[in-house]
Short mmCIF file of C-alpha atoms in Angstrom, two decimals:
data_model
loop_
_atom_site.label_atom_id
_atom_site.label_comp_id
_atom_site.label_asym_id
_atom_site.label_seq_id
_atom_site.Cartn_x
_atom_site.Cartn_y
_atom_site.Cartn_z
CA UNK A 1 0.07 0.06 0.14
CA UNK A 2 3.29 2.63 0.62
CA UNK A 3 4.40 2.00 -2.72
CA UNK A 4 1.44 2.40 -4.12
CA UNK A 5 -0.17 5.85 -2.47
CA UNK A 6 3.85 6.87 -3.53
CA UNK A 7 2.54 6.49 -6.85
CA UNK A 8 -0.15 8.33 -6.24
CA UNK A 9 1.55 11.81 -4.88
CA UNK A 10 4.33 11.43 -7.50
CA UNK A 11 1.03 11.63 -9.99
CA UNK A 12 -0.54 14.49 -7.71
CA UNK A 13 1.77 16.42 -7.45
CA UNK A 14 3.04 16.61 -11.21
CA UNK A 15 -0.87 17.80 -12.12
CA UNK A 16 -0.46 20.51 -9.01
CA UNK A 17 2.62 21.66 -10.62
CA UNK A 18 0.86 21.83 -14.32
CA UNK A 19 -2.11 23.57 -13.44
CA UNK A 20 -0.49 25.84 -10.05
CA UNK A 21 2.36 27.37 -12.40
CA UNK A 22 1.77 31.04 -11.98
CA UNK A 23 1.16 30.66 -8.05
CA UNK A 24 4.29 30.30 -5.34
CA UNK A 25 5.57 27.24 -5.42
CA UNK A 26 5.72 26.78 -1.28
CA UNK A 27 2.49 27.46 -0.90
CA UNK A 28 0.42 25.00 -3.45
CA UNK A 29 3.26 22.12 -1.40
CA UNK A 30 1.96 23.49 1.59
CA UNK A 31 -1.61 23.42 1.18
CA UNK A 32 -0.95 20.01 -0.84
CA UNK A 33 0.75 18.79 2.49
CA UNK A 34 -1.88 19.36 4.57
CA UNK A 35 -5.15 18.39 1.83
CA UNK A 36 -3.11 14.89 2.70
CA UNK A 37 -2.11 15.18 6.08
CA UNK A 38 -6.28 15.91 6.70
CA UNK A 39 -7.01 13.10 4.13
CA UNK A 40 -4.59 10.70 6.23
CA UNK A 41 -5.98 11.67 9.51
CA UNK A 42 -9.73 10.98 8.74
CA UNK A 43 -8.89 7.47 6.83
CA UNK A 44 -7.54 6.83 10.11
CA UNK A 45 -10.14 8.37 12.21
CA UNK A 46 -12.28 6.13 9.59
CA UNK A 47 -10.42 2.48 10.21
CA UNK A 48 -9.87 2.93 14.26
CA UNK A 49 -14.50 4.18 14.33
CA UNK A 50 -13.96 0.91 11.93
CA UNK A 51 -12.53 -1.18 14.41
CA UNK A 52 -14.66 -0.01 17.29
CA UNK A 53 -17.46 -1.13 15.55
CA UNK A 54 -16.54 -4.18 14.54
CA UNK A 55 -15.44 -4.90 18.04
CA UNK A 56 -18.52 -3.80 19.43
CA UNK A 57 -20.77 -5.92 16.80
CA UNK A 58 -18.38 -8.83 18.50
CA UNK A 59 -19.37 -7.96 22.24
CA UNK A 60 -22.87 -7.72 20.97
CA UNK A 61 -23.26 -10.81 19.09
CA UNK A 62 -21.52 -12.59 21.91
CA UNK A 63 -23.72 -11.02 24.88
CA UNK A 64 -26.93 -12.25 22.38
CA UNK A 65 -24.67 -16.02 21.87
CA UNK A 66 -24.47 -15.91 25.23
CA UNK A 67 -27.93 -14.74 25.88
CA UNK A 68 -29.70 -17.60 23.42
CA UNK A 69 -27.68 -20.32 25.30
CA UNK A 70 -29.01 -18.62 28.55
CA UNK A 71 -32.37 -19.37 27.49
CA UNK A 72 -31.82 -22.59 25.97
CA UNK A 73 -30.58 -24.08 28.96
CA UNK A 74 -33.34 -23.11 31.29
CA UNK A 75 -35.63 -24.06 29.18
CA UNK A 76 -34.26 -27.54 28.48
CA UNK A 77 -33.73 -27.90 32.12
CA UNK A 78 -37.14 -26.62 32.74
CA UNK A 79 -38.57 -29.68 30.35
CA UNK A 80 -35.95 -31.72 31.68
CA UNK A 81 -37.62 -31.12 35.14
CA UNK A 82 -41.11 -31.81 33.74
CA UNK A 83 -40.71 -35.26 32.07
CA UNK A 84 -39.15 -36.16 35.69
CA UNK A 85 -41.82 -35.21 37.28
CA UNK A 86 -44.04 -37.53 34.64
CA UNK A 87 -41.49 -40.33 34.82
CA UNK A 88 -41.82 -40.02 38.59
CA UNK A 89 -45.70 -40.92 37.92
CA UNK A 90 -45.20 -44.14 35.20
CA UNK A 91 -42.40 -45.45 36.89
CA UNK A 92 -40.42 -46.58 40.19
CA UNK A 93 -37.82 -44.61 40.08
CA UNK A 94 -37.16 -43.93 43.90
CA UNK A 95 -36.06 -48.80 44.01
CA UNK A 96 -35.58 -48.27 40.66
CA UNK A 97 -34.20 -45.12 39.30
CA UNK A 98 -35.12 -44.78 35.41
CA UNK A 99 -33.47 -45.64 31.82
CA UNK A 100 -32.90 -43.24 28.85
CA UNK A 101 -35.12 -45.08 26.90
CA UNK A 102 -37.40 -44.34 29.53
CA UNK A 103 -36.71 -40.85 29.45
CA UNK A 104 -36.69 -40.25 26.09
CA UNK A 105 -40.43 -42.19 25.20
CA UNK A 106 -41.66 -39.85 28.09
CA UNK A 107 -39.77 -36.58 27.13
CA UNK A 108 -41.75 -37.87 23.04
CA UNK A 109 -44.77 -39.06 24.19
CA UNK A 110 -46.46 -36.76 27.31
CA UNK A 111 -49.25 -36.62 25.76
CA UNK A 112 -49.73 -40.48 26.45
CA UNK A 113 -48.35 -40.57 29.56
CA UNK A 114 -49.88 -37.99 31.38
CA UNK A 115 -53.14 -40.08 30.11
CA UNK A 116 -52.12 -43.09 31.32
CA UNK A 117 -51.50 -41.58 34.89
CA UNK A 118 -54.22 -39.46 34.84
CA UNK A 119 -56.92 -41.93 33.31
CA UNK A 120 -55.84 -44.87 33.13
CA UNK A 121 -54.34 -45.77 36.53
CA UNK A 122 -56.72 -47.01 39.36
CA UNK A 123 -56.70 -45.79 42.84
CA UNK A 124 -52.83 -46.50 44.48
CA UNK A 125 -51.66 -48.30 41.30
CA UNK A 126 -48.17 -46.97 40.06
CA UNK A 127 -46.15 -47.43 37.44
CA UNK A 128 -42.71 -49.59 37.38
CA UNK A 129 -41.58 -49.59 33.78
CA UNK A 130 -42.59 -50.18 30.02
CA UNK A 131 -41.65 -51.24 26.78
CA UNK A 132 -42.82 -49.78 23.01
CA UNK A 133 -43.73 -53.67 20.93
CA UNK A 134 -46.18 -54.90 18.75
CA UNK A 135 -48.42 -57.71 20.52
CA UNK A 136 -49.28 -60.93 18.56
CA UNK A 137 -52.95 -60.76 19.97
CA UNK A 138 -52.96 -63.33 16.63
CA UNK A 139 -51.48 -64.38 13.47
CA UNK A 140 -53.43 -61.48 11.85
CA UNK A 141 -54.17 -59.31 14.61
CA UNK A 142 -50.71 -57.37 15.50
CA UNK A 143 -51.39 -54.09 17.30
CA UNK A 144 -48.94 -51.65 18.36
CA UNK A 145 -48.20 -50.20 21.81
CA UNK A 146 -46.80 -50.05 25.72
CA UNK A 147 -46.34 -52.55 27.76
CA UNK A 148 -47.08 -51.44 31.19
CA UNK A 149 -45.98 -52.66 34.16
CA UNK A 150 -47.21 -51.34 37.58
CA UNK A 151 -48.03 -52.64 41.28
CA UNK A 152 -51.10 -54.15 40.48
CA UNK A 153 -50.83 -55.39 36.77
CA UNK A 154 -49.52 -55.21 33.85
CA UNK A 155 -50.62 -53.36 31.45
CA UNK A 156 -50.64 -53.52 27.13
CA UNK A 157 -52.37 -49.89 25.73
CA UNK A 158 -52.27 -48.43 22.77
CA UNK A 159 -50.75 -44.85 22.04
CA UNK A 160 -54.25 -43.32 20.66
CA UNK A 161 -55.78 -45.22 24.45
CA UNK A 162 -58.38 -47.47 22.02
CA UNK A 163 -56.94 -50.34 22.39
CA UNK A 164 -56.29 -52.28 25.99
CA UNK A 165 -54.94 -55.64 26.96
CA UNK A 166 -55.18 -56.46 31.44
CA UNK A 167 -53.00 -59.34 32.45
CA UNK A 168 -53.33 -60.30 36.36
CA UNK A 169 -49.47 -60.95 38.31
CA UNK A 170 -51.89 -64.20 39.76
CA UNK A 171 -52.05 -65.83 36.05
CA UNK A 172 -48.45 -65.06 35.25
CA UNK A 173 -46.42 -68.25 35.22
CA UNK A 174 -43.54 -67.77 32.58
CA UNK A 175 -41.66 -65.50 31.20
CA UNK A 176 -38.38 -65.36 28.54
CA UNK A 177 -37.20 -63.45 25.80
CA UNK A 178 -36.40 -64.21 22.16
CA UNK A 179 -34.50 -62.84 19.39
CA UNK A 180 -36.77 -62.11 16.28
CA UNK A 181 -35.56 -61.29 13.38
CA UNK A 182 -31.44 -59.49 12.85
CA UNK A 183 -31.68 -56.85 14.93
CA UNK A 184 -35.34 -56.77 17.04
CA UNK A 185 -36.26 -59.55 19.94
CA UNK A 186 -39.37 -60.84 22.03
CA UNK A 187 -41.57 -61.03 25.13
CA UNK A 188 -42.67 -63.89 25.98
CA UNK A 189 -45.28 -64.82 28.96
CA UNK A 190 -46.88 -67.53 29.42
CA UNK A 191 -49.96 -66.59 31.07
CA UNK A 192 -52.35 -69.53 32.61
CA UNK A 193 -53.18 -71.89 28.66
CA UNK A 194 -52.25 -68.81 26.43
CA UNK A 195 -48.93 -67.40 25.05
CA UNK A 196 -48.42 -63.48 24.84
CA UNK A 197 -46.12 -62.90 22.54
CA UNK A 198 -44.45 -58.83 22.07
CA UNK A 199 -41.87 -58.13 19.46
CA UNK A 200 -40.42 -55.62 17.47
CA UNK A 201 -38.94 -55.10 20.70
CA UNK A 202 -35.22 -52.70 19.61
CA UNK A 203 -33.62 -52.34 23.24
CA UNK A 204 -32.43 -54.95 24.43
CA UNK A 205 -31.45 -53.73 28.35
CA UNK A 206 -35.17 -52.40 28.71
CA UNK A 207 -36.38 -55.30 27.34
CA UNK A 208 -35.02 -57.25 30.05
CA UNK A 209 -35.75 -54.73 32.79
CA UNK A 210 -39.41 -55.28 31.90
CA UNK A 211 -39.34 -59.27 31.76
CA UNK A 212 -37.67 -59.55 35.22
CA UNK A 213 -39.90 -56.89 37.08
CA UNK A 214 -42.90 -59.38 35.47
CA UNK A 215 -41.45 -62.89 36.49
CA UNK A 216 -40.30 -61.18 39.94
CA UNK A 217 -43.86 -59.54 40.45
CA UNK A 218 -45.59 -62.73 39.36
CA UNK A 219 -43.51 -65.03 42.11
CA UNK A 220 -44.97 -63.02 44.45
CA UNK A 221 -48.41 -63.38 44.20
#
């Protein structure tokens, strides 16, 4: 930039010399120098002003980002508390804690679990755990929904609440699970003379949690 400015000044000097032949060279030179100093000073001022504006903009953006992050964290904390409150109504978090699977399912289906607690559970009935699966009611009738374990019974309930099956612990004889395809698992409950089959299960740990608890509660009845 320095070389370019020197060339421009030389061109200006030649031009000024040409149009100011009859004037005092020193006065002309002084005015030119003064003008150039003013121009450079103005450029420097604008450069500083531009840098200050840029810095201020960065600070404002940083403050806005921090505020947005604060709002996001507050929103997430509030939502998490809402989920945990609902979770405590349908899962035995005091004695069994809760799984990430249960947390995520309730987060995705708040309306269903609210309805489960408010409209389906009987007096003194408490949810213990649950599992989303497909109930093979017959070879031609397969129903997707939640297998729900409570302190009083086992329920199978569709998300729209239009279909519900109730199973008593006293009638449950045995519980086991099986491989159902490449990634899926199934849960089989011997219910008296009937075999209840629940498949299309993708979370093995949650399936075992549900199966073990049903087996444990049925052995105590």
